[in-house]
């Protein structure tokens, strides 16, 4: 059985990338839907020769802006939680992956079975596992102490189908 250990500091940059990626992934369908509606309204206004319909374009744009504002607010709230809980001390995570996923931090230790992992994405600096309950497990690509990022990605591909 393969074993991976990933350690990283939960900095504001990691927090922002992780929470932002969760929002982008969770609301990807919403963004796409609003874009399709925007295009359909534009096409309809041209076909019907009714430029006044372009005012309706404001609705999907407004919803997209709301998504972006909610994402920004969510990141801000998570930063406040971390600041409140850890009062400017470093928050370090250790993620061990083998038979299951073990996440250890100053908050405690949690074990997550692979059956609870629904999906994963790779961002610029992170690998983010999406679990049941709209939760995430974040790993820093540069934080592997045992195993490599490439081997871990191959392992994930085999493990999560």
PDB file of N, CA and C in Angstrom, residues 21-77:
ATOM      1  N   UNK A  21     -11.159  27.894  -4.727  1.00  0.00           N
ATOM      2  CA  UNK A  21     -11.316  26.745  -5.629  1.00  0.00           C
ATOM      3  C   UNK A  21     -12.592  25.976  -5.304  1.00  0.00           C
ATOM      4  N   UNK A  22     -12.913  25.846  -4.003  1.00  0.00           N
ATOM      5  CA  UNK A  22     -14.152  25.169  -3.615  1.00  0.00           C
ATOM      6  C   UNK A  22     -15.347  25.908  -4.194  1.00  0.00           C
ATOM      7  N   UNK A  23     -15.383  27.216  -4.039  1.00  0.00           N
ATOM      8  CA  UNK A  23     -16.498  28.005  -4.574  1.00  0.00           C
ATOM      9  C   UNK A  23     -16.581  27.874  -6.092  1.00  0.00           C
ATOM     10  N   UNK A  24     -15.456  28.002  -6.766  1.00  0.00           N
ATOM     11  CA  UNK A  24     -15.461  27.908  -8.232  1.00  0.00           C
ATOM     12  C   UNK A  24     -15.975  26.549  -8.691  1.00  0.00           C
ATOM     13  N   UNK A  25     -15.555  25.494  -8.006  1.00  0.00           N
ATOM     14  CA  UNK A  25     -15.978  24.149  -8.386  1.00  0.00           C
ATOM     15  C   UNK A  25     -17.455  23.925  -8.083  1.00  0.00           C
ATOM     16  N   UNK A  26     -17.906  24.354  -6.916  1.00  0.00           N
ATOM     17  CA  UNK A  26     -19.291  24.134  -6.507  1.00  0.00           C
ATOM     18  C   UNK A  26     -20.290  24.915  -7.363  1.00  0.00           C
ATOM     19  N   UNK A  27     -19.880  26.073  -7.841  1.00  0.00           N
ATOM     20  CA  UNK A  27     -20.814  26.917  -8.580  1.00  0.00           C
ATOM     21  C   UNK A  27     -20.482  27.024 -10.062  1.00  0.00           C
ATOM     22  N   UNK A  28     -19.671  26.086 -10.544  1.00  0.00           N
ATOM     23  CA  UNK A  28     -19.306  26.064 -11.963  1.00  0.00           C
ATOM     24  C   UNK A  28     -20.550  25.970 -12.846  1.00  0.00           C
ATOM     25  N   UNK A  29     -21.484  25.125 -12.473  1.00  0.00           N
ATOM     26  CA  UNK A  29     -22.717  24.975 -13.255  1.00  0.00           C
ATOM     27  C   UNK A  29     -23.515  26.274 -13.240  1.00  0.00           C
ATOM     28  N   UNK A  30     -23.534  26.960 -12.119  1.00  0.00           N
ATOM     29  CA  UNK A  30     -24.240  28.234 -12.023  1.00  0.00           C
ATOM     30  C   UNK A  30     -23.633  29.291 -12.920  1.00  0.00           C
ATOM     31  N   UNK A  31     -22.304  29.369 -12.932  1.00  0.00           N
ATOM     32  CA  UNK A  31     -21.626  30.320 -13.812  1.00  0.00           C
ATOM     33  C   UNK A  31     -21.949  30.017 -15.277  1.00  0.00           C
ATOM     34  N   UNK A  32     -21.854  28.755 -15.635  1.00  0.00           N
ATOM     35  CA  UNK A  32     -22.131  28.359 -17.020  1.00  0.00           C
ATOM     36  C   UNK A  32     -23.577  28.666 -17.404  1.00  0.00           C
ATOM     37  N   UNK A  33     -24.509  28.373 -16.511  1.00  0.00           N
ATOM     38  CA  UNK A  33     -25.926  28.636 -16.790  1.00  0.00           C
ATOM     39  C   UNK A  33     -26.166  30.120 -17.034  1.00  0.00           C
ATOM     40  N   UNK A  34     -25.572  30.952 -16.205  1.00  0.00           N
ATOM     41  CA  UNK A  34     -25.763  32.397 -16.367  1.00  0.00           C
ATOM     42  C   UNK A  34     -25.153  32.886 -17.677  1.00  0.00           C
ATOM     43  N   UNK A  35     -24.028  32.298 -18.072  1.00  0.00           N
ATOM     44  CA  UNK A  35     -23.409  32.677 -19.338  1.00  0.00           C
ATOM     45  C   UNK A  35     -24.296  32.273 -20.513  1.00  0.00           C
ATOM     46  N   UNK A  36     -24.871  31.077 -20.460  1.00  0.00           N
ATOM     47  CA  UNK A  36     -25.770  30.612 -21.518  1.00  0.00           C
ATOM     48  C   UNK A  36     -27.000  31.515 -21.596  1.00  0.00           C
ATOM     49  N   UNK A  37     -27.568  31.848 -20.453  1.00  0.00           N
ATOM     50  CA  UNK A  37     -28.736  32.737 -20.438  1.00  0.00           C
ATOM     51  C   UNK A  37     -28.373  34.089 -21.017  1.00  0.00           C
ATOM     52  N   UNK A  38     -27.205  34.604 -20.659  1.00  0.00           N
ATOM     53  CA  UNK A  38     -26.737  35.886 -21.187  1.00  0.00           C
ATOM     54  C   UNK A  38     -26.669  35.852 -22.711  1.00  0.00           C
ATOM     55  N   UNK A  39     -26.085  34.791 -23.257  1.00  0.00           N
ATOM     56  CA  UNK A  39     -25.943  34.651 -24.710  1.00  0.00           C
ATOM     57  C   UNK A  39     -27.314  34.494 -25.379  1.00  0.00           C
ATOM     58  N   UNK A  40     -28.184  33.696 -24.771  1.00  0.00           N
ATOM     59  CA  UNK A  40     -29.522  33.502 -25.345  1.00  0.00           C
ATOM     60  C   UNK A  40     -30.322  34.801 -25.383  1.00  0.00           C
ATOM     61  N   UNK A  41     -30.233  35.581 -24.332  1.00  0.00           N
ATOM     62  CA  UNK A  41     -30.953  36.856 -24.304  1.00  0.00           C
ATOM     63  C   UNK A  41     -30.405  37.786 -25.383  1.00  0.00           C
ATOM     64  N   UNK A  42     -29.090  37.823 -25.535  1.00  0.00           N
ATOM     65  CA  UNK A  42     -28.488  38.666 -26.576  1.00  0.00           C
ATOM     66  C   UNK A  42     -28.949  38.218 -27.959  1.00  0.00           C
ATOM     67  N   UNK A  43     -28.935  36.917 -28.209  1.00  0.00           N
ATOM     68  CA  UNK A  43     -29.372  36.399 -29.509  1.00  0.00           C
ATOM     69  C   UNK A  43     -30.846  36.694 -29.744  1.00  0.00           C
ATOM     70  N   UNK A  44     -31.657  36.514 -28.727  1.00  0.00           N
ATOM     71  CA  UNK A  44     -33.084  36.783 -28.847  1.00  0.00           C
ATOM     72  C   UNK A  44     -33.361  38.251 -29.141  1.00  0.00           C
ATOM     73  N   UNK A  45     -32.635  39.131 -28.497  1.00  0.00           N
ATOM     74  CA  UNK A  45     -32.845  40.566 -28.738  1.00  0.00           C
ATOM     75  C   UNK A  45     -32.443  40.948 -30.160  1.00  0.00           C
ATOM     76  N   UNK A  46     -31.448  40.287 -30.713  1.00  0.00           N
ATOM     77  CA  UNK A  46     -31.022  40.560 -32.089  1.00  0.00           C
ATOM     78  C   UNK A  46     -32.039  39.989 -33.075  1.00  0.00           C
ATOM     79  N   UNK A  47     -32.454  38.744 -32.863  1.00  0.00           N
ATOM     80  CA  UNK A  47     -33.407  38.089 -33.757  1.00  0.00           C
ATOM     81  C   UNK A  47     -34.746  38.821 -33.753  1.00  0.00           C
ATOM     82  N   UNK A  48     -35.203  39.215 -32.592  1.00  0.00           N
ATOM     83  CA  UNK A  48     -36.503  39.879 -32.484  1.00  0.00           C
ATOM     84  C   UNK A  48     -36.405  41.383 -32.750  1.00  0.00           C
ATOM     85  N   UNK A  49     -35.190  41.871 -32.926  1.00  0.00           N
ATOM     86  CA  UNK A  49     -34.946  43.297 -33.161  1.00  0.00           C
ATOM     87  C   UNK A  49     -35.582  44.135 -32.048  1.00  0.00           C
ATOM     88  N   UNK A  50     -35.342  43.685 -30.831  1.00  0.00           N
ATOM     89  CA  UNK A  50     -35.846  44.373 -29.639  1.00  0.00           C
ATOM     90  C   UNK A  50     -34.667  44.665 -28.698  1.00  0.00           C
ATOM     91  N   UNK A  51     -33.972  45.763 -28.918  1.00  0.00           N
ATOM     92  CA  UNK A  51     -32.818  46.079 -28.074  1.00  0.00           C
ATOM     93  C   UNK A  51     -33.177  46.253 -26.592  1.00  0.00           C
ATOM     94  N   UNK A  52     -34.443  46.516 -26.306  1.00  0.00           N
ATOM     95  CA  UNK A  52     -34.857  46.678 -24.919  1.00  0.00           C
ATOM     96  C   UNK A  52     -34.648  45.385 -24.117  1.00  0.00           C
ATOM     97  N   UNK A  53     -34.641  44.242 -24.808  1.00  0.00           N
ATOM     98  CA  UNK A  53     -34.389  42.968 -24.126  1.00  0.00           C
ATOM     99  C   UNK A  53     -32.985  42.906 -23.521  1.00  0.00           C
ATOM    100  N   UNK A  54     -32.090  43.736 -24.049  1.00  0.00           N
ATOM    101  CA  UNK A  54     -30.731  43.737 -23.510  1.00  0.00           C
ATOM    102  C   UNK A  54     -30.709  44.159 -22.042  1.00  0.00           C
ATOM    103  N   UNK A  55     -31.737  44.859 -21.600  1.00  0.00           N
ATOM    104  CA  UNK A  55     -31.821  45.210 -20.180  1.00  0.00           C
ATOM    105  C   UNK A  55     -31.957  43.961 -19.310  1.00  0.00           C
ATOM    106  N   UNK A  56     -32.571  42.917 -19.865  1.00  0.00           N
ATOM    107  CA  UNK A  56     -32.723  41.661 -19.125  1.00  0.00           C
ATOM    108  C   UNK A  56     -31.353  41.006 -18.905  1.00  0.00           C
ATOM    109  N   UNK A  57     -30.385  41.383 -19.722  1.00  0.00           N
ATOM    110  CA  UNK A  57     -29.017  40.859 -19.576  1.00  0.00           C
ATOM    111  C   UNK A  57     -28.447  41.171 -18.192  1.00  0.00           C
ATOM    112  N   UNK A  58     -28.983  42.190 -17.561  1.00  0.00           N
ATOM    113  CA  UNK A  58     -28.486  42.575 -16.250  1.00  0.00           C
ATOM    114  C   UNK A  58     -28.732  41.483 -15.199  1.00  0.00           C
ATOM    115  N   UNK A  59     -29.789  40.704 -15.367  1.00  0.00           N
ATOM    116  CA  UNK A  59     -30.123  39.667 -14.377  1.00  0.00           C
ATOM    117  C   UNK A  59     -29.014  38.615 -14.250  1.00  0.00           C
ATOM    118  N   UNK A  60     -28.599  37.953 -15.341  1.00  0.00           N
ATOM    119  CA  UNK A  60     -27.525  36.960 -15.173  1.00  0.00           C
ATOM    120  C   UNK A  60     -26.204  37.593 -14.743  1.00  0.00           C
ATOM    121  N   UNK A  61     -25.945  38.822 -15.203  1.00  0.00           N
ATOM    122  CA  UNK A  61     -24.720  39.497 -14.763  1.00  0.00           C
ATOM    123  C   UNK A  61     -24.767  39.764 -13.260  1.00  0.00           C
ATOM    124  N   UNK A  62     -25.922  40.159 -12.769  1.00  0.00           N
ATOM    125  CA  UNK A  62     -26.114  40.414 -11.347  1.00  0.00           C
ATOM    126  C   UNK A  62     -25.876  39.128 -10.540  1.00  0.00           C
ATOM    127  N   UNK A  63     -26.373  38.023 -11.031  1.00  0.00           N
ATOM    128  CA  UNK A  63     -26.203  36.740 -10.327  1.00  0.00           C
ATOM    129  C   UNK A  63     -24.728  36.332 -10.304  1.00  0.00           C
ATOM    130  N   UNK A  64     -24.018  36.536 -11.405  1.00  0.00           N
ATOM    131  CA  UNK A  64     -22.585  36.227 -11.438  1.00  0.00           C
ATOM    132  C   UNK A  64     -21.833  37.093 -10.426  1.00  0.00           C
ATOM    133  N   UNK A  65     -22.187  38.380 -10.363  1.00  0.00           N
ATOM    134  CA  UNK A  65     -21.555  39.273  -9.388  1.00  0.00           C
ATOM    135  C   UNK A  65     -21.859  38.797  -7.964  1.00  0.00           C
ATOM    136  N   UNK A  66     -23.093  38.358  -7.727  1.00  0.00           N
ATOM    137  CA  UNK A  66     -23.437  37.830  -6.400  1.00  0.00           C
ATOM    138  C   UNK A  66     -22.592  36.606  -6.048  1.00  0.00           C
ATOM    139  N   UNK A  67     -22.388  35.687  -7.010  1.00  0.00           N
ATOM    140  CA  UNK A  67     -21.529  34.519  -6.783  1.00  0.00           C
ATOM    141  C   UNK A  67     -20.130  34.978  -6.359  1.00  0.00           C
ATOM    142  N   UNK A  68     -19.587  35.942  -7.082  1.00  0.00           N
ATOM    143  CA  UNK A  68     -18.236  36.432  -6.794  1.00  0.00           C
ATOM    144  C   UNK A  68     -18.169  37.092  -5.416  1.00  0.00           C
ATOM    145  N   UNK A  69     -19.195  37.862  -5.065  1.00  0.00           N
ATOM    146  CA  UNK A  69     -19.225  38.510  -3.749  1.00  0.00           C
ATOM    147  C   UNK A  69     -19.339  37.488  -2.621  1.00  0.00           C
ATOM    148  N   UNK A  70     -20.153  36.442  -2.831  1.00  0.00           N
ATOM    149  CA  UNK A  70     -20.283  35.385  -1.825  1.00  0.00           C
ATOM    150  C   UNK A  70     -18.951  34.654  -1.642  1.00  0.00           C
ATOM    151  N   UNK A  71     -18.250  34.417  -2.736  1.00  0.00           N
ATOM    152  CA  UNK A  71     -16.941  33.767  -2.669  1.00  0.00           C
ATOM    153  C   UNK A  71     -15.976  34.632  -1.854  1.00  0.00           C
ATOM    154  N   UNK A  72     -15.945  35.910  -2.144  1.00  0.00           N
ATOM    155  CA  UNK A  72     -15.057  36.832  -1.438  1.00  0.00           C
ATOM    156  C   UNK A  72     -15.407  36.885   0.054  1.00  0.00           C
ATOM    157  N   UNK A  73     -16.689  36.932   0.374  1.00  0.00           N
ATOM    158  CA  UNK A  73     -17.146  36.964   1.764  1.00  0.00           C
ATOM    159  C   UNK A  73     -16.779  35.661   2.484  1.00  0.00           C
ATOM    160  N   UNK A  74     -16.916  34.543   1.802  1.00  0.00           N
ATOM    161  CA  UNK A  74     -16.569  33.248   2.381  1.00  0.00           C
ATOM    162  C   UNK A  74     -15.087  33.186   2.733  1.00  0.00           C
ATOM    163  N   UNK A  75     -14.238  33.692   1.862  1.00  0.00           N
ATOM    164  CA  UNK A  75     -12.792  33.730   2.120  1.00  0.00           C
ATOM    165  C   UNK A  75     -12.506  34.618   3.328  1.00  0.00           C
ATOM    166  N   UNK A  76     -13.167  35.764   3.382  1.00  0.00           N
ATOM    167  CA  UNK A  76     -12.988  36.686   4.499  1.00  0.00           C
ATOM    168  C   UNK A  76     -13.408  36.043   5.826  1.00  0.00           C
ATOM    169  N   UNK A  77     -14.528  35.346   5.831  1.00  0.00           N
ATOM    170  CA  UNK A  77     -15.020  34.683   7.046  1.00  0.00           C
ATOM    171  C   UNK A  77     -14.042  33.599   7.497  1.00  0.00           C
TER     172      UNK A  77
END
